Coordinates of C-alpha atoms and ligand atoms in Angstrom, one line a residue:
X1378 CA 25.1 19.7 3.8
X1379 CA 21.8 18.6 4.5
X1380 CA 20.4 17.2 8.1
X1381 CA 19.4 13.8 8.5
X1382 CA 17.3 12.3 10.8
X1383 CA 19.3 11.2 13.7
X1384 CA 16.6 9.3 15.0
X1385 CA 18.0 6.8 12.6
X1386 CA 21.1 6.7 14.6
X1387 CA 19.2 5.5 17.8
X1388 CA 19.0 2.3 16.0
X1389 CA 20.6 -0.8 17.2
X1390 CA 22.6 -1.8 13.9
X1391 CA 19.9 -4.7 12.0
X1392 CA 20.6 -6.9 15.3
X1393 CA 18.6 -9.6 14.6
X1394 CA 18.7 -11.3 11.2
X1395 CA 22.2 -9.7 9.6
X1396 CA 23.9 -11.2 12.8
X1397 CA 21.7 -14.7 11.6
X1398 CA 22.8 -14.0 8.3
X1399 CA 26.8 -13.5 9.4
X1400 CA 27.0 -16.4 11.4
X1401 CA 25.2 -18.8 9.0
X1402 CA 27.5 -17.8 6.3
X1403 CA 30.6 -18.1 8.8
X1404 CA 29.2 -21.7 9.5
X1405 CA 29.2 -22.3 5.9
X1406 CA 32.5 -20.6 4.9
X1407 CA 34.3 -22.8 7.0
X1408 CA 32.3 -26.1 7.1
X1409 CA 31.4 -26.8 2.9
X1410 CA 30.3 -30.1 3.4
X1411 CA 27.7 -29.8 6.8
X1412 CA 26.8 -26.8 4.6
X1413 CA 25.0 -28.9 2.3
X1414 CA 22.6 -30.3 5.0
X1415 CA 21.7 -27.1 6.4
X1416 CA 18.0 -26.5 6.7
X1417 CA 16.5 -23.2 7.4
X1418 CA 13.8 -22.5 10.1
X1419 CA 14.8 -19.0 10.4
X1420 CA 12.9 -16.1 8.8
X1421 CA 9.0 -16.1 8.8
X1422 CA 8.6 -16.5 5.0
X1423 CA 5.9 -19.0 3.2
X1424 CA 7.5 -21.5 1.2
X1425 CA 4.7 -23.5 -0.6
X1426 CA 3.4 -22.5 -4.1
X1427 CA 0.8 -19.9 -4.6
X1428 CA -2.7 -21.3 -4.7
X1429 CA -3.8 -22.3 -7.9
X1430 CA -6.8 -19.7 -7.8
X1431 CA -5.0 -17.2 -7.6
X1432 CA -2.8 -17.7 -10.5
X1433 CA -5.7 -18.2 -13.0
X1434 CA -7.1 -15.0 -11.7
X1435 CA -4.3 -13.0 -12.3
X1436 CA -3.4 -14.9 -15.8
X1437 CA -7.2 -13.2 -16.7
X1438 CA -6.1 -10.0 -14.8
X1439 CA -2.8 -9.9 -17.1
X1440 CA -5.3 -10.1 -20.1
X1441 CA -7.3 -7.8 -19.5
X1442 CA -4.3 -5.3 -19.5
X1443 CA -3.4 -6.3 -22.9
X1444 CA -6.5 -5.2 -23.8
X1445 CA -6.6 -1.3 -24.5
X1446 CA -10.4 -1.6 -23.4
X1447 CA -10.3 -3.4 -20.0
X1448 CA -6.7 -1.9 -19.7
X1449 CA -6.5 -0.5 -15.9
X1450 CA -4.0 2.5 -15.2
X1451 CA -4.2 4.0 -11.5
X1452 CA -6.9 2.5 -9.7
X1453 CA -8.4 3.8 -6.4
X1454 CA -6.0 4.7 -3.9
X1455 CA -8.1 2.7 -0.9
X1456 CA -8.2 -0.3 -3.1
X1457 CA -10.5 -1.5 -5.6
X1458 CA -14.1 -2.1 -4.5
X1459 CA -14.6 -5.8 -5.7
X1460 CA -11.8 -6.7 -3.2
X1461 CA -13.0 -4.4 0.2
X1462 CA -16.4 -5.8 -0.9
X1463 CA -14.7 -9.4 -0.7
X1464 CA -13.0 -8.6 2.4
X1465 CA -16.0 -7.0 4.5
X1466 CA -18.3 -10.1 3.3
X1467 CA -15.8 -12.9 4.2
X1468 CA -13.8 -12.3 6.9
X1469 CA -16.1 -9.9 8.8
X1470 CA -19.9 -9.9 8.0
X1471 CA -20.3 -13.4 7.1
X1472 CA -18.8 -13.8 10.5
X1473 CA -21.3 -11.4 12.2
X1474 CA -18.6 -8.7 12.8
X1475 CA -19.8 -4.9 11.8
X1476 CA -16.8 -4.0 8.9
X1477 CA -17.7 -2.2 6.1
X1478 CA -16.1 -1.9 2.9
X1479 CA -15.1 1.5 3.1
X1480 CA -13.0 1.1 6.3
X1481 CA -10.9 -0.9 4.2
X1482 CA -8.0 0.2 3.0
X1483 CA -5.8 -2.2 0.8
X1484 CA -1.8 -1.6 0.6
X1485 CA 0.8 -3.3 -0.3
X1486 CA 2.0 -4.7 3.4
X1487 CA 1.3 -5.4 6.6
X1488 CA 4.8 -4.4 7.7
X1489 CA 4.2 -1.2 6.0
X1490 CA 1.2 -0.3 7.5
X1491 CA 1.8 -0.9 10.8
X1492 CA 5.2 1.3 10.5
X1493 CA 3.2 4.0 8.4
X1494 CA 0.5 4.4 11.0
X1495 CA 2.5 7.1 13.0
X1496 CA 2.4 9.5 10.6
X1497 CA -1.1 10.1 11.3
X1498 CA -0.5 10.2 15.1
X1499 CA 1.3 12.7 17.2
X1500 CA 4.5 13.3 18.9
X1501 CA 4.0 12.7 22.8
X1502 CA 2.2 9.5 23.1
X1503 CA 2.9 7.0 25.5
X1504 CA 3.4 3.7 23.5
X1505 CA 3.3 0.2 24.9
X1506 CA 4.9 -3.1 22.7
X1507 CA 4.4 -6.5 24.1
X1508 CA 8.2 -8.4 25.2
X1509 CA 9.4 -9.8 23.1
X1510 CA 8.2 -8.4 20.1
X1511 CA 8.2 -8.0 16.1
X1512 CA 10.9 -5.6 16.1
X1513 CA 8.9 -3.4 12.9
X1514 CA 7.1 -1.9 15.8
X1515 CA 9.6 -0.9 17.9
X1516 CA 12.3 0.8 15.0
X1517 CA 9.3 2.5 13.4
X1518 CA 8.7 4.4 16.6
X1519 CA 12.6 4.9 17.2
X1520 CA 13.1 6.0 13.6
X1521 CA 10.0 9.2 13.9
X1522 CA 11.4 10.4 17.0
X1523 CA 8.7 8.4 19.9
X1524 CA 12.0 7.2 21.5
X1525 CA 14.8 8.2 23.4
X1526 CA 18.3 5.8 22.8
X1527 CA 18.3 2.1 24.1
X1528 CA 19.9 0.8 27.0
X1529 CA 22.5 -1.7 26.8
X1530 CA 19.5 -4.5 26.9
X1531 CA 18.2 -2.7 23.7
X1532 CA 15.3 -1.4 25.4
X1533 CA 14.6 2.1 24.4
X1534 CA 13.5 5.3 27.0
X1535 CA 10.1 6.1 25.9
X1536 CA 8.5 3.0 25.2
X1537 CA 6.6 0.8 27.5
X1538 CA 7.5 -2.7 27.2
X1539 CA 4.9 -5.4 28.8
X1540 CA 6.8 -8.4 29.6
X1541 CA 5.6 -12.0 28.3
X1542 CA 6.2 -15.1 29.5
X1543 CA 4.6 -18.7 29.9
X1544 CA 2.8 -17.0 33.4
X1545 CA 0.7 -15.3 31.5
X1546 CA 0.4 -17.0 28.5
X1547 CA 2.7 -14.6 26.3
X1548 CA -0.7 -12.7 26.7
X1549 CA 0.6 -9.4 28.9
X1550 CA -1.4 -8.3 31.6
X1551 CA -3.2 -5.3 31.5
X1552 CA -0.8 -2.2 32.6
X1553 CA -1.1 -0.3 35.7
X1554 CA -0.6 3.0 33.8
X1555 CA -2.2 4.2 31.0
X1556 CA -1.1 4.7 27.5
X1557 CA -2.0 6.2 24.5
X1558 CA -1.1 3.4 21.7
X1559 CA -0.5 0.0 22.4
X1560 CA 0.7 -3.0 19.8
X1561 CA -1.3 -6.2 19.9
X1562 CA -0.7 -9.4 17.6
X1563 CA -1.9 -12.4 18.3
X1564 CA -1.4 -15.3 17.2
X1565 CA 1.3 -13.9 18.0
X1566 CA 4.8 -13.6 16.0
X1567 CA 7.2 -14.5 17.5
X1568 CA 6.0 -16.8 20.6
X1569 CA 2.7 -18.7 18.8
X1570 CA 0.5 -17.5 21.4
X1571 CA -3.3 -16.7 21.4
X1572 CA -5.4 -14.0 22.9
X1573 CA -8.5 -15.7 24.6
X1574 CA -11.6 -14.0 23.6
X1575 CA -11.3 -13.1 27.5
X1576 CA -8.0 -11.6 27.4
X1577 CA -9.1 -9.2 24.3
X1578 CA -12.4 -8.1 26.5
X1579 CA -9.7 -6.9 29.0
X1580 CA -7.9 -4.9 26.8
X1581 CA -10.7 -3.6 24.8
X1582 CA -12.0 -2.5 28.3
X1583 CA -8.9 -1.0 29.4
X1584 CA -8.5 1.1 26.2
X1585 CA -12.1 2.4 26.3
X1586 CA -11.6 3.5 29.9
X1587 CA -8.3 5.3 29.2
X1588 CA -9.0 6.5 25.8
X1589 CA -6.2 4.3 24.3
X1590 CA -6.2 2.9 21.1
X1591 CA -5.0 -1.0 20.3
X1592 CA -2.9 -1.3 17.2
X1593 CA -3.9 -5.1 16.6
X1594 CA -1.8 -7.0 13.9
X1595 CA -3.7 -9.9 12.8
X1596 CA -1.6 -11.6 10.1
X1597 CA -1.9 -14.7 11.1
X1598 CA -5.4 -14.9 12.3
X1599 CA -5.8 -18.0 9.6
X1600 CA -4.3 -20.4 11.3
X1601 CA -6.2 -20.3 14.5
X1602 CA -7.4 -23.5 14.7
X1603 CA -9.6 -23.2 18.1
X1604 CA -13.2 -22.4 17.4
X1605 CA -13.1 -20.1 20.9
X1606 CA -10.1 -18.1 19.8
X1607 CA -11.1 -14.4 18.2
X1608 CA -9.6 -13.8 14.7
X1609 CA -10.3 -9.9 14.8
X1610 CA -10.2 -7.6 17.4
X1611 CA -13.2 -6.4 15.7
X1612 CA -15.6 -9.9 17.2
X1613 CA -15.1 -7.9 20.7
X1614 CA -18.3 -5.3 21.4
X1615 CA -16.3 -1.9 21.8
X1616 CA -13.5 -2.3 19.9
X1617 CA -15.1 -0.1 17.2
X1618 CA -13.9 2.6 19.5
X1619 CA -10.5 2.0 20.7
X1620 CA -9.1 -0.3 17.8
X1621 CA -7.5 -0.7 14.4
X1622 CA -6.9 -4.0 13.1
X1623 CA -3.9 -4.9 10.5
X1624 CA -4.1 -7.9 8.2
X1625 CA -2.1 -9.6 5.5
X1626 CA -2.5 -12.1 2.2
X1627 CA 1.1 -12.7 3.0
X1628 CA 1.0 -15.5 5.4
X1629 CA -2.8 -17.4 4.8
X1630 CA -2.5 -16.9 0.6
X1631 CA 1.1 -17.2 0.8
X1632 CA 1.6 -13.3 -0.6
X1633 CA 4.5 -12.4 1.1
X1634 CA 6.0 -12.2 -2.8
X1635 CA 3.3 -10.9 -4.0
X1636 CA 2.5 -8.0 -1.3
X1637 CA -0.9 -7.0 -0.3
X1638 CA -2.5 -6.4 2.7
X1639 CA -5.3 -3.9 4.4
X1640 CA -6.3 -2.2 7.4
X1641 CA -9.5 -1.7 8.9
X1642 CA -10.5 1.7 10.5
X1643 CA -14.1 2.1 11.9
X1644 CA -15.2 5.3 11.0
X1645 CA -15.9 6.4 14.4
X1646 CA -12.7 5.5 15.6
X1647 CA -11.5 9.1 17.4
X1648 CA -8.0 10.5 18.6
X1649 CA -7.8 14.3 20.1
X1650 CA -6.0 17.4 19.2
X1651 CA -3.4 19.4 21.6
X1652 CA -6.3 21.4 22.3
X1653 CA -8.7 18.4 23.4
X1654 CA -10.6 18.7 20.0
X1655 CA -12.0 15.3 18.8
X1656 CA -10.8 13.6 15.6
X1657 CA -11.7 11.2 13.6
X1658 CA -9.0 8.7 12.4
X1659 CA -10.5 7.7 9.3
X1660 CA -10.1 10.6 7.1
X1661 CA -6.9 11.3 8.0
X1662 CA -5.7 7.8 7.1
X1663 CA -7.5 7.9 4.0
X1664 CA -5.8 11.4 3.5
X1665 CA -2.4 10.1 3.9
X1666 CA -2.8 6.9 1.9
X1667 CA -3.9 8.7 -1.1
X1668 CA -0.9 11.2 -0.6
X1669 CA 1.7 8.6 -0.5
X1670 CA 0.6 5.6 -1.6
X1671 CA -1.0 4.9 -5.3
X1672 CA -3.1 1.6 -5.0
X1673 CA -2.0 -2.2 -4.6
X1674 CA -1.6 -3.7 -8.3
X1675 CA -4.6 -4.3 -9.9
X1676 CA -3.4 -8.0 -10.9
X1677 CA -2.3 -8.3 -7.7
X1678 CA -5.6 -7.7 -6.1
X1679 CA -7.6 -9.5 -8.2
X1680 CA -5.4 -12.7 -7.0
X1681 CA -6.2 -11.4 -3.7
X1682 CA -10.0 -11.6 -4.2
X1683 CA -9.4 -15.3 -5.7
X1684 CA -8.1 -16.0 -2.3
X1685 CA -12.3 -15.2 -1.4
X1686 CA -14.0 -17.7 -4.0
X1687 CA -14.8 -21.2 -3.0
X1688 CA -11.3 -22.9 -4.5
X1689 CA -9.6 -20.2 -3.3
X1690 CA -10.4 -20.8 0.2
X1691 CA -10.0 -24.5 0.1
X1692 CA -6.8 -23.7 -1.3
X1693 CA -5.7 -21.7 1.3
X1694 CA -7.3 -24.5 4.1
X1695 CA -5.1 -27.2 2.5
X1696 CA -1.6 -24.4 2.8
X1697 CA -2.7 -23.9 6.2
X1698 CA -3.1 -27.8 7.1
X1699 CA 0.3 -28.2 5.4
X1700 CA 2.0 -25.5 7.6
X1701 CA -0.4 -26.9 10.8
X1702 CA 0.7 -30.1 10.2
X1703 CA 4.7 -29.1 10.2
X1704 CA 4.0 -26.8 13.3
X1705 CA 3.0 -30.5 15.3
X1706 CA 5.7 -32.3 14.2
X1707 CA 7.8 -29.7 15.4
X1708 CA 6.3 -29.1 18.7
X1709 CA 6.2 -33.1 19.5
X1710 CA 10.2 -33.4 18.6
X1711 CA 10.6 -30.5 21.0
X1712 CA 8.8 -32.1 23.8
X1713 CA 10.5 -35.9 22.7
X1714 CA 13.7 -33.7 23.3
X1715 CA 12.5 -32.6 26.8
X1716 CA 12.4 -29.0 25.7
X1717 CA 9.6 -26.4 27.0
X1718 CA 7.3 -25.8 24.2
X1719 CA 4.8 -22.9 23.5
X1720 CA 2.9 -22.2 20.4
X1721 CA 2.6 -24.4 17.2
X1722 CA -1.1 -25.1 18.2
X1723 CA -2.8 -21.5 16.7
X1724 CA -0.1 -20.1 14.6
X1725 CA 3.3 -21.3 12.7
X1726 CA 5.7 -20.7 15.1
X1727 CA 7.0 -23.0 17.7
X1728 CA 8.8 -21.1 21.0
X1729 CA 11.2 -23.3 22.6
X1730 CA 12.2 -22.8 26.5
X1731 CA 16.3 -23.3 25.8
X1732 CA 17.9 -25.9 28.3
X1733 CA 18.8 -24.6 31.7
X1734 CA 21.4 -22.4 31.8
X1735 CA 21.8 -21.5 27.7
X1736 CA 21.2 -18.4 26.1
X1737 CA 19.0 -18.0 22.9
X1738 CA 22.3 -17.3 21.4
X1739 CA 24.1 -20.3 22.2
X1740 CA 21.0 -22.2 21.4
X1741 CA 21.3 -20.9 18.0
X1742 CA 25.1 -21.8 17.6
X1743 CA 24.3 -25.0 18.9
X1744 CA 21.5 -25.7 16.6
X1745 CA 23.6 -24.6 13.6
X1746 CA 26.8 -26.8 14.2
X1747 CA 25.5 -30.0 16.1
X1748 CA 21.8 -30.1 13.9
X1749 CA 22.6 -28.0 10.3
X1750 CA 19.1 -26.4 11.3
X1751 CA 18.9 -22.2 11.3
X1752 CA 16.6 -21.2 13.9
X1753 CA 15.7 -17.7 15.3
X1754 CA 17.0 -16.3 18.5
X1755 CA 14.3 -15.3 21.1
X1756 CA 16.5 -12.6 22.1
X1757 CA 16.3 -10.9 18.8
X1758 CA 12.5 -10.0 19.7
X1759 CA 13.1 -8.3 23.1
X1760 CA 14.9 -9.0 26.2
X1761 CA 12.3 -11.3 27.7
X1762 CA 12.9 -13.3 24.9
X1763 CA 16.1 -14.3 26.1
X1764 CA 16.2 -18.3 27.1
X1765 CA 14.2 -19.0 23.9
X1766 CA 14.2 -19.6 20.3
X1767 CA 11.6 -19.5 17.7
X1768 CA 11.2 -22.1 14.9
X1769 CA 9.0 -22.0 11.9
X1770 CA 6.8 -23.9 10.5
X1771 CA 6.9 -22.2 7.1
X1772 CA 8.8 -25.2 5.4
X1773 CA 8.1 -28.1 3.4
X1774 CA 7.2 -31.7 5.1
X1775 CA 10.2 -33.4 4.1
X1776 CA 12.5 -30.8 5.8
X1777 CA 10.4 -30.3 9.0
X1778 CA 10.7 -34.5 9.0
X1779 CA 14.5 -34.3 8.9
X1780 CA 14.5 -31.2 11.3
X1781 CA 12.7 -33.3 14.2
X1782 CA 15.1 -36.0 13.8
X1783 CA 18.0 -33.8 13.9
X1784 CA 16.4 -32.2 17.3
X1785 CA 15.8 -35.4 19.0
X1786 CA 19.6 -36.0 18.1
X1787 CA 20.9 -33.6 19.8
X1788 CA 23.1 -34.1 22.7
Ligands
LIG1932 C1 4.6 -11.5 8.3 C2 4.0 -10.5 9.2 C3 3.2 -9.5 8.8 C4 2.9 -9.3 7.3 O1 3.7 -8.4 6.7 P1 3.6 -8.1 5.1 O2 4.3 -6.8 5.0 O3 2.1 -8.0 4.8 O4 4.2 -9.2 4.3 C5 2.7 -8.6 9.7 N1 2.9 -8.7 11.0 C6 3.6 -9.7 11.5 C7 3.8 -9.8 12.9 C8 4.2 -10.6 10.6 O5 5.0 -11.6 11.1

């Protein structure tokens, strides 16, 4: 018989959104009628219409394949150069941040990325994860063996967890130790937070001096909103050397259907061999994505570079001010409610402080029986997300509307 993995067996049993799912269904098993008012602020997913841009350039795209002499088969591994072109003019060197084309590498997911990553790092390294915490981060590194098993809070031996909260902004403080990979994203999913251009100076620092590099997922760096707020690690002078950055269509173009995505690597960007030996991370990422990966669709991509032409952009503005624009709502019924609020200023989610004395689980009971509203559990994301809950503003207006009401409402 062959071996499996057992790392896989490490992991706690899809805590977070199958318990959502089993409870919601529960709720609507037994309850047919409040059923039909149930609104869900649960999972991160977009929920408006893909801009129009993007849809004529794929309609041309979709042509051009009916066509035996624009017909595309495989295209380049990396991505197709009129979109990493796109990409290192618009979002980095219009911006005066050094990027160039060929340290992009398209793919067909954030979430994949950042879990694929590890194969081109070694067994051994000390990884820190913010608390609480997208969980990809943390089950990619239990599932290739970086872990040891969790405790009964569902922390794992291995990993180094640094603890958020409001004292420091959700923005952890630098660690005492050092460590050889550490997980950024900010804005941050799930708590809304911000890294101040100040905060990201400290870590760049930090990694420099301990030869640590900073994993940073910036998927939601489109809705930032404050003009002092960095959108990639890359704006901060050193992080050529100590960073890799991760972004996404999914959440500014509203891709999370469609599925593309990139990250950068500066080609100077180094790790180190057992025997001390300098590296270079670049080739071996380029290496491994052209091993197991064969290119992002071609129509896909080309509605990815519409996302880069003027209509395109103010297009994407306008999906942004619509999810902006549910994120206040929400945050002002929260505080009308006398809750603690965090986020919702720089990002789409909203992190609620639960009343004294309830857990993120009782919130979320509470929430689905007294309000017909699905929320997330801050606990799902770490145990220092415990006392909170998540909503998001990936809705449309009229349910957001009704979803304020419901929270003033509640007793
Ligand atoms: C949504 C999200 C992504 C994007 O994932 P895709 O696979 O590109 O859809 C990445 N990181 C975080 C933290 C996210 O919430």
């Amino acid at each position: 018989m062959a071996l499996i993995n057992e790392n896989f067996l490490k992991l706690k049993a899809g805590y977070l959104f199958p318990e959502i799912a089993r409870r919601v269904k529960a709720f609507v098993d037994g309850n047919p009628e409040a059923a039909k008012r149930l609104i869900r602020c649960g999972i991160g997913d977009v929920t408006e219409a893909l801009p129009e841009a993007v849809r004529y350039a794929m309609h041309e795209a979709i042509d051009e394949m009916g066509d035996r002499k624009t017909f595309k088969g495989y295209g380049p591994e990396q991505g197709y150069d009129f979109l990493r072109n796109a990409i290192a003019d618009h979002d980095f060197k219009a911006k005066g941040v050094n990027v160039d084309a060929d340290e992009i590498f398209i793919s067909d997911g954030s979430k994949c990325d950042t879990g694929n990553i590890l194969d081109i790092f070694g067994r051994g390294n000390k990884i820190a994860i913010t608390d609480p915490v997208y969980p990809v981060y943390v089950d990619t590194n239990v599932m290739i063996g970086n872990t040891g098993d969790a405790d009964e809070n569902g922390a794992y031996a291995g990993l180094t967890y640094l603890k958020c909260g409001p004292e420091n902004g959700f923005v952890p403080a630098i660690p005492s130790e050092r460590v050889d990979l550490v997980y950024l994203c900010y804005p941050n999913n799930p708590t809304g937070a911000v890294a101040t251009r100040a905060q990201l100076e400290a870590w760049v620092q930090y990694a420099l001096k301990n030869d640590t590099i900073i994993l940073y997922d910036a998927a939601y760096e489109a809705f930032i909103r404050d003009p002092e707020i960095p959108h990639s690690i890359f704006e901060i002078p050193g992080a050529r050397d100590c960073a890799i950055e991760f972004r996404s269509f999914s959440k500014n173009g509203g891709f999370t259907g469609m599925r593309c995505a990139f990250v950068v690597i500066p080609k100077g960007l180094m790790g180190k061999t057992a025997d001390g030996t300098k590296q270079a991370i670049h080739p071996l990422w380029s290496r491994r994505h052209s091993t197991k990966f064969n290119g992002a669709s071609y129509i896909i991509q080309k509605g990815a570079e519409a996302l880069y032409t003027d209509e395109g952009k103010s297009q994407v503005k306008a999906l942004i001010e619509h999810y902006m624009g549910n994120a206040a709502l929400l945050v002002q019924a929260c505080k009308d409610a006398g809750l603690a609020v965090y986020g919702g200023v720089n990002a789409p989610y909203v992190w609620v402080g639960c009343p004294a004395g309830v857990t993120s689980w009782q919130m979320f009971d509470k929430m689905l029986n007294e309000a017909n509203v699905v929320i997330t559990p801050g606990s799902g994301f770490g145990s220092a997300g415990e006392g909170y809950f998540r909503i998001s503003a990936f809705n449309s207006r009229a349910n957001v509307e009704e979803v304020c009401t419901r929270i003033k409402a509640l007793k």
